[in-house]
Each structure stands twice: as C-alpha cells, then as structure tokens.
C-alpha cells in the first residue's frame, strides 16, 4: 500500500501485537539468544521491524504468517547482536589503546583500587578483539570476491554480446 495511491498502512490490532510480542519473547528464550544481557533491546528491535513490515506480508505468496514474522524477528535479533558486538569491540579496543598509550595501571584496578584485572580477563578481551577483526577481514574479502565475480560475470556477458553482433 503506497502513499502515492492515497492509501495508508493498516492498523495492527492489539491481538496481533500481543501475538508478535509472544513470538519474539519465546524466540529470545532459545539457547542461541537467551544469555545476552540486551534481550529486551533484541525484542524491541524485532517488534519495530515486524510492525514496520507488517503490511508486506502477501497471503497470495504464503499462507504462513507465523514463518514470515519469525524470520523478521530472527534477523532483527542477529542485527542487534552484531551491533552490540561491534560496540563491545570499540569499547575494548579503546580501553586497550588507552592502557597501552598511558601505561596507566590504575585503569586495570577494580573499584576499590586493590585488584588488577586478571590476565585471564585481559586475555579474553584480546581474544575477542582478534576474533572480531578476523571475522571482519573475512567478510571484507568475501564481499570483494563476490564483487569481482560479479564484475567478471557482467564483463563476460558484454564480451559475448559483442561477439554475436
């Protein structure tokens, strides 16, 4: 439904809203998603996406709205997880850079100033940073390879078209 046609989006009933909320809450309890501290944000993002794309469901293409909304919720959860991991990476990286630049051991103490961050915790931070950077590098390489493959494919079509003319 488009604004050009003068039509507005349909209003989502309270019952449908509560059903979508229950679906999001239930999916957030699955082992893949349940241990995140930002579960409420995941659910909020999922609800926002479901209501945003509510009118895109086409009963002529599919008779299963449950699957449609579950997919929206699932991918909203993944987008939130990726966003939070990126934020955590930035925080860890800035912490690491600041500690290395200033040699301020006080930053590695707990709130009462007695205990240093254990090597185990610092190793976990370093490992997280390494893994995150490795995944980002792999994604960039994969995108670059796909782009090059697409360019070669398009060039191949152009070459074939010229030969046949």
Coordinates of C-alpha atoms in Angstrom, one line a residue:
X1 CA 0.0 0.0 0.0
X2 CA 1.6 3.2 -1.1
X3 CA 1.1 6.8 -0.2
X4 CA 1.0 7.7 -3.9
X5 CA -2.2 5.8 -4.2
X6 CA -3.6 7.7 -1.2
X7 CA -3.8 4.6 1.0
X8 CA -2.4 4.2 4.5
X9 CA -0.9 1.3 6.2
X10 CA -3.3 -1.0 8.0
X11 CA -3.5 -0.6 11.8
X12 CA -2.2 -3.7 13.7
X13 CA -4.7 -5.0 16.1
X14 CA -3.9 -5.3 19.8
X15 CA -4.3 -9.1 19.5
X16 CA -1.8 -9.3 16.6
X17 CA 0.6 -7.1 18.5
X18 CA 0.5 -9.3 21.6
X19 CA 1.0 -12.4 19.4
X20 CA 4.1 -10.9 17.8
X21 CA 5.4 -9.9 21.2
X22 CA 4.9 -13.5 22.5
X23 CA 6.7 -14.9 19.4
X24 CA 9.6 -12.5 20.0
X25 CA 9.8 -13.3 23.7
X26 CA 9.6 -17.0 23.1
X27 CA 12.3 -16.9 20.4
X28 CA 14.5 -14.9 22.7
X29 CA 14.5 -17.8 25.2
X30 CA 16.0 -20.2 22.7
X31 CA 19.6 -21.2 23.7
X32 CA 21.0 -19.2 20.8
X33 CA 19.7 -15.9 22.1
X34 CA 18.9 -16.4 25.8
X35 CA 22.2 -15.4 27.5
X36 CA 22.5 -11.9 26.1
X37 CA 22.2 -9.0 28.5
X38 CA 20.4 -7.0 25.9
X39 CA 17.5 -9.3 25.2
X40 CA 15.0 -6.6 25.8
X41 CA 16.6 -4.5 23.1
X42 CA 16.5 -7.5 20.8
X43 CA 12.8 -7.9 21.4
X44 CA 12.2 -4.2 20.9
X45 CA 14.1 -4.2 17.6
X46 CA 12.1 -7.3 16.5
X47 CA 8.7 -5.6 17.3
X48 CA 9.7 -2.5 15.5
X49 CA 10.7 -4.5 12.4
X50 CA 7.5 -6.6 12.5
X51 CA 5.3 -3.5 12.7
X52 CA 7.3 -1.8 10.0
X53 CA 7.0 -4.7 7.5
X54 CA 3.6 -5.9 8.7
X55 CA 1.8 -4.9 5.5
X56 CA 4.4 -6.5 3.3
X57 CA 3.0 -10.0 4.1
X58 CA 1.4 -11.3 1.0
X59 CA -1.1 -14.2 1.6
X60 CA -1.0 -15.0 -2.1
X61 CA 2.7 -15.9 -1.8
X62 CA 2.5 -17.7 1.5
X63 CA -0.2 -19.0 3.8
X64 CA 2.1 -18.9 6.8
X65 CA 2.3 -15.5 8.6
X66 CA 4.0 -17.2 11.6
X67 CA 7.0 -18.1 9.5
X68 CA 7.1 -14.6 8.0
X69 CA 7.2 -12.8 11.4
X70 CA 9.5 -15.4 12.9
X71 CA 12.1 -14.7 10.1
X72 CA 11.8 -10.9 10.7
X73 CA 12.3 -11.5 14.5
X74 CA 15.2 -13.8 13.9
X75 CA 17.1 -11.4 11.7
X76 CA 16.3 -8.5 14.0
X77 CA 17.9 -10.4 16.8
X78 CA 21.0 -11.1 14.7
X79 CA 21.3 -7.4 13.7
X80 CA 21.1 -6.4 17.4
X81 CA 23.8 -9.0 18.3
X82 CA 26.1 -7.7 15.6
X83 CA 25.6 -4.1 16.6
X84 CA 26.3 -4.9 20.3
X85 CA 29.4 -6.9 19.4
X86 CA 30.7 -4.0 17.3
X87 CA 30.1 -1.6 20.3
X88 CA 31.9 -4.0 22.6
X89 CA 34.8 -4.3 20.2
X90 CA 35.1 -0.5 20.0
X91 CA 35.0 -0.3 23.8
X92 CA 37.6 -3.0 24.3
X93 CA 39.8 -1.5 21.6
X94 CA 39.7 2.0 23.1
X95 CA 40.4 0.5 26.5
X96 CA 43.4 -1.5 25.2
X97 CA 44.8 1.5 23.3
X98 CA 44.4 3.8 26.2
X99 CA 46.1 1.4 28.6
X100 CA 49.0 0.8 26.2
X101 CA 49.4 4.5 25.4
X102 CA 49.3 5.8 29.0
X103 CA 50.7 2.8 30.9
X104 CA 48.0 3.7 33.5
X105 CA 47.8 0.6 35.6
X106 CA 45.1 2.3 37.7
X107 CA 42.7 1.6 34.8
X108 CA 43.2 -2.1 35.3
X109 CA 42.2 -1.9 39.0
X110 CA 38.7 -2.7 40.3
X111 CA 36.5 -0.1 42.0
X112 CA 38.3 -0.1 45.4
X113 CA 41.7 0.0 43.7
X114 CA 43.1 -3.2 45.1
X115 CA 42.9 -5.9 42.4
X116 CA 44.3 -5.7 38.9
X117 CA 42.3 -7.1 36.0
X118 CA 43.4 -10.7 35.9
X119 CA 45.4 -11.9 33.0
X120 CA 42.5 -14.3 32.2
X121 CA 40.1 -11.3 31.7
X122 CA 42.7 -9.4 29.7
X123 CA 43.4 -12.5 27.5
X124 CA 39.6 -12.8 26.9
X125 CA 39.5 -9.2 25.8
X126 CA 42.4 -9.7 23.4
X127 CA 40.9 -12.9 22.1
X128 CA 37.6 -11.2 21.4
X129 CA 39.4 -8.4 19.6
X130 CA 41.3 -10.8 17.4
X131 CA 38.3 -12.9 16.6
X132 CA 36.2 -9.8 15.7
X133 CA 38.9 -8.4 13.5
X134 CA 39.4 -11.8 11.8
X135 CA 35.6 -12.1 11.1
X136 CA 35.5 -8.5 9.7
X137 CA 38.5 -9.2 7.4
X138 CA 36.8 -12.4 6.2
X139 CA 33.6 -10.5 5.5
X140 CA 35.5 -7.9 3.5
X141 CA 37.4 -10.5 1.5
X142 CA 34.1 -12.3 0.8
X143 CA 32.4 -9.1 -0.4
X144 CA 35.5 -8.2 -2.5
X145 CA 35.5 -11.7 -4.1
X146 CA 31.8 -11.5 -4.8
X147 CA 32.1 -8.1 -6.3
X148 CA 35.0 -9.3 -8.6
X149 CA 33.0 -12.3 -9.5
X150 CA 30.0 -10.2 -10.4
X151 CA 32.2 -7.8 -12.5
X152 CA 33.7 -10.7 -14.4
X153 CA 30.2 -12.1 -15.0
X154 CA 29.0 -8.8 -16.3
X155 CA 32.1 -8.4 -18.5
X156 CA 31.6 -12.0 -19.8
X157 CA 28.1 -11.1 -20.8
X158 CA 29.3 -7.9 -22.6
X159 CA 32.0 -9.9 -24.4
X160 CA 29.5 -12.5 -25.6
X161 CA 27.1 -9.8 -26.7
X162 CA 29.8 -8.1 -28.8
X163 CA 30.9 -11.3 -30.5
X164 CA 27.4 -12.2 -31.6
X165 CA 26.7 -8.7 -33.0

